[in-house]
Backbone as a chain_set.jsonl record, in Angstrom:
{"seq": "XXXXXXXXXXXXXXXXXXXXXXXXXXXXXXXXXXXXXXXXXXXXXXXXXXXXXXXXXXXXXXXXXXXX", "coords": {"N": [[98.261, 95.817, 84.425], [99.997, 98.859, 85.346], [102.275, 101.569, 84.686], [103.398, 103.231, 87.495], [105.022, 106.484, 87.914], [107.362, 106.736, 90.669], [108.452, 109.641, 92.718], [110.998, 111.408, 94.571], [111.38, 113.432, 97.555], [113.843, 113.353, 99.945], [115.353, 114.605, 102.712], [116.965, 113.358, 104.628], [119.403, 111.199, 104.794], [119.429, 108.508, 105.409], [116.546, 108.001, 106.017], [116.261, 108.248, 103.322], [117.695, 106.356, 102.022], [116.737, 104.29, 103.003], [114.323, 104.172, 101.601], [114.47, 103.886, 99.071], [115.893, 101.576, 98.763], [113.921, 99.887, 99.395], [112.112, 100.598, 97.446], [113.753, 99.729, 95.141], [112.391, 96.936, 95.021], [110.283, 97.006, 93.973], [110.757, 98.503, 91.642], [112.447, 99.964, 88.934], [115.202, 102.196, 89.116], [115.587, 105.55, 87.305], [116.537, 107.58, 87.905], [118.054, 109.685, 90.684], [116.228, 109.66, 92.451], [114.177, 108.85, 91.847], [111.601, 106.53, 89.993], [110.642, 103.929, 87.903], [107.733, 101.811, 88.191], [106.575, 99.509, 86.929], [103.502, 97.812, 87.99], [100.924, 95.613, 89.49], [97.656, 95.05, 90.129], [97.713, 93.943, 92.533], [100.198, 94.699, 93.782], [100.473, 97.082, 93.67], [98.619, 97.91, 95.668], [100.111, 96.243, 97.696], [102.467, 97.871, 98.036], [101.026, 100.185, 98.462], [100.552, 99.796, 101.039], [102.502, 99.925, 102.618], [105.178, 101.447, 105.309], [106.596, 103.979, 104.272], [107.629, 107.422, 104.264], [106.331, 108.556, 101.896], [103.989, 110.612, 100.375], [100.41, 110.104, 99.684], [99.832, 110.343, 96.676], [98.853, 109.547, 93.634], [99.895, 109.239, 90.322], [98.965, 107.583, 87.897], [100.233, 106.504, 85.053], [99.365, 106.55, 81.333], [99.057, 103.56, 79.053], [99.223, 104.799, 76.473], [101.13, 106.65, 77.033], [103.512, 105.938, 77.194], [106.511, 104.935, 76.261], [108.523, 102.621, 74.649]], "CA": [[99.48, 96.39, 84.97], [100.104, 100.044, 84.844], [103.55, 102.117, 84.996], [103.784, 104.444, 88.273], [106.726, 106.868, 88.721], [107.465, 107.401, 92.068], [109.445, 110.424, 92.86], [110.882, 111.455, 96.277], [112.95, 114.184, 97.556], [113.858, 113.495, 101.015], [116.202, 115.681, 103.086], [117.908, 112.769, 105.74], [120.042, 110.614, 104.197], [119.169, 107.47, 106.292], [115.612, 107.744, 105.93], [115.967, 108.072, 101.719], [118.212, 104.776, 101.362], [115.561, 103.204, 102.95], [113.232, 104.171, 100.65], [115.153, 103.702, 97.686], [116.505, 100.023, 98.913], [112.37, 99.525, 99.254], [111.326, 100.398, 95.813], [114.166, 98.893, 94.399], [112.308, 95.827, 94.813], [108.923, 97.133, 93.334], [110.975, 99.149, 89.927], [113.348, 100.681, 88.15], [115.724, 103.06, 89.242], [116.067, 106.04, 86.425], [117.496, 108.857, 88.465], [118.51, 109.148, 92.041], [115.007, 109.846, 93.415], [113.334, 108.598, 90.874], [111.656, 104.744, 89.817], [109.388, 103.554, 87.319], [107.22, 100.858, 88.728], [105.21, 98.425, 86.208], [102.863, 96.993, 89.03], [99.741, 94.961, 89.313], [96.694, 96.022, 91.434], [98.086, 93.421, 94.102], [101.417, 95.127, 94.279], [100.222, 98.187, 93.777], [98.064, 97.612, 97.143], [101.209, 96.343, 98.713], [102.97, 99.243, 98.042], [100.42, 101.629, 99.532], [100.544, 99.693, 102.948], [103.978, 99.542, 103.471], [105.364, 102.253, 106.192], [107.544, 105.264, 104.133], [107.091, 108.677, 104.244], [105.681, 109.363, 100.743], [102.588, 110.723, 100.763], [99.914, 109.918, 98.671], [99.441, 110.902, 95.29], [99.485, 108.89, 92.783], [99.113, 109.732, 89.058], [99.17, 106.618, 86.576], [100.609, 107.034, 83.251], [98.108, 105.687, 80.276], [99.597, 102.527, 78.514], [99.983, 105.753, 75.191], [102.332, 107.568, 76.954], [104.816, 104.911, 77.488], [107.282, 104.608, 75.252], [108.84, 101.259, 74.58]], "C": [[99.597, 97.832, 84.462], [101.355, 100.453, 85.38], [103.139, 103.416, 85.465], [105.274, 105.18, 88.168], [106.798, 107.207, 89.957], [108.886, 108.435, 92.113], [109.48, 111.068, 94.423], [112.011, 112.492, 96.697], [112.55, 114.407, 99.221], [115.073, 113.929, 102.078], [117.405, 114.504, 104.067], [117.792, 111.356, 104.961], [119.673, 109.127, 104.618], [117.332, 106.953, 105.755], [115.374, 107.397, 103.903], [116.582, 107.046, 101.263], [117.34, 104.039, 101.943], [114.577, 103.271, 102.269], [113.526, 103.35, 99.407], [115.381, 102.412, 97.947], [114.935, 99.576, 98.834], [111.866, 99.366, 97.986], [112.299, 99.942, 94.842], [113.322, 97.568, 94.228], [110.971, 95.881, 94.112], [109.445, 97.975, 92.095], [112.509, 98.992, 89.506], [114.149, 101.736, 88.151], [115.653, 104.098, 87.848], [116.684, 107.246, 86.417], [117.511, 108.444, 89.949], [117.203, 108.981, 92.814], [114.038, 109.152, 92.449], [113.55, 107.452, 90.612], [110.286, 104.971, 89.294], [109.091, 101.714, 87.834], [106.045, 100.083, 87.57], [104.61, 97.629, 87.699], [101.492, 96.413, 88.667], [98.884, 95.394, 90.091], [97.054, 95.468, 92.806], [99.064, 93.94, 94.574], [101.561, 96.781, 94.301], [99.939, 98.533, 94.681], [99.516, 97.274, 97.958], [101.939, 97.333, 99.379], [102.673, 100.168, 98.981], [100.382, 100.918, 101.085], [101.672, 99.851, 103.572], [104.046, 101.193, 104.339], [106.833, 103.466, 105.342], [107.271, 106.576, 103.959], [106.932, 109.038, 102.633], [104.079, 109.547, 100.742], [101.666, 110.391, 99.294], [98.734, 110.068, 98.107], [99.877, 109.94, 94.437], [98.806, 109.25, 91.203], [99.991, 108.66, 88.042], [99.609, 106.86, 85.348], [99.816, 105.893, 82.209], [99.302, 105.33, 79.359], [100.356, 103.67, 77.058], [100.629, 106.219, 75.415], [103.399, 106.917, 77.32], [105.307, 104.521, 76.272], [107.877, 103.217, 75.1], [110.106, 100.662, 73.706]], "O": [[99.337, 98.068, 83.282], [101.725, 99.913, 86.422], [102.74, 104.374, 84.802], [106.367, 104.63, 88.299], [106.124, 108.183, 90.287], [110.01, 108.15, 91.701], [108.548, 111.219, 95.213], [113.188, 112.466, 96.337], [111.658, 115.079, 99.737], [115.915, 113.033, 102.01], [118.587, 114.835, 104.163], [116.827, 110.669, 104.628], [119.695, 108.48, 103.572], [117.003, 105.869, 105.274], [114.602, 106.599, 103.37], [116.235, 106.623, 100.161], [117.091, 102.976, 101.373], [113.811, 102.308, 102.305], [112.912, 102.397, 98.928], [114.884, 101.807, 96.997], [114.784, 98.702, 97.98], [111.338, 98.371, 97.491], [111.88, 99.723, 93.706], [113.565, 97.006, 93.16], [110.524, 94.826, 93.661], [108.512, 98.242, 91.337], [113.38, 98.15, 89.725], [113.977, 102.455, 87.166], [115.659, 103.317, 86.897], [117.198, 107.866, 85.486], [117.163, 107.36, 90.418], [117.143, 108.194, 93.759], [112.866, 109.148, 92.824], [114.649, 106.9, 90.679], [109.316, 105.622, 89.682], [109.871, 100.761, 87.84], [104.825, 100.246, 87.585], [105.362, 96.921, 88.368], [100.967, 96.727, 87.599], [99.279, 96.237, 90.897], [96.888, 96.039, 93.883], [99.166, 93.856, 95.798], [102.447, 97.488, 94.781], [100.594, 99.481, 95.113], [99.939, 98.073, 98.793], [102.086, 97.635, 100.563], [103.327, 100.75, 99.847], [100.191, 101.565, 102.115], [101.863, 99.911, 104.786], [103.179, 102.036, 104.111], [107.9, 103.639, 105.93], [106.303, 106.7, 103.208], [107.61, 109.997, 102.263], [103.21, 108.734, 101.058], [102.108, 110.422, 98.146], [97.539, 110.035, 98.403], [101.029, 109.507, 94.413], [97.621, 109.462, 90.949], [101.128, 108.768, 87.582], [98.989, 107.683, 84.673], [99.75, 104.674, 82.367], [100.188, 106.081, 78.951], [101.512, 103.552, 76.65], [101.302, 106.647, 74.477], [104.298, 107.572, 77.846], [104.699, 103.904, 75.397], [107.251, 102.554, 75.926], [110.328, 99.452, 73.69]]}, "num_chains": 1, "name": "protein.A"}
């Protein structure tokens, strides 16, 4: 399991609560645009199929830089 942040700054209001109501169910809210995701490689894969406009980049954070 590794901890993604996903961050998102999207301009129409409609389209960003659907995001946000989405990855509520894959993290952690910790700002408005912002969610830390502990995921697994299967949900990690989920993730990337689903249909929202984030594009992708993804940059993992190593198990040392997580605080706890």
């Amino acid at each position: 399991m590794l901890l993604y942040v996903v961050a998102y700054d999207i301009p129409d209001d409609k389209r960003c609560k659907k995001v946000s109501d989405l990855l509520e169910g894959y993290g952690k809210r910790v700002q408005y645009s912002v969610f830390e995701c502990v995921l697994s490689q299967a949900k990690y894969e989920e993730l990337g199929k689903l249909q929202f406009p984030i594009p992708n980049s993804q940059f993992p954070i190593p198990n040392s830089l997580v605080s706890r």
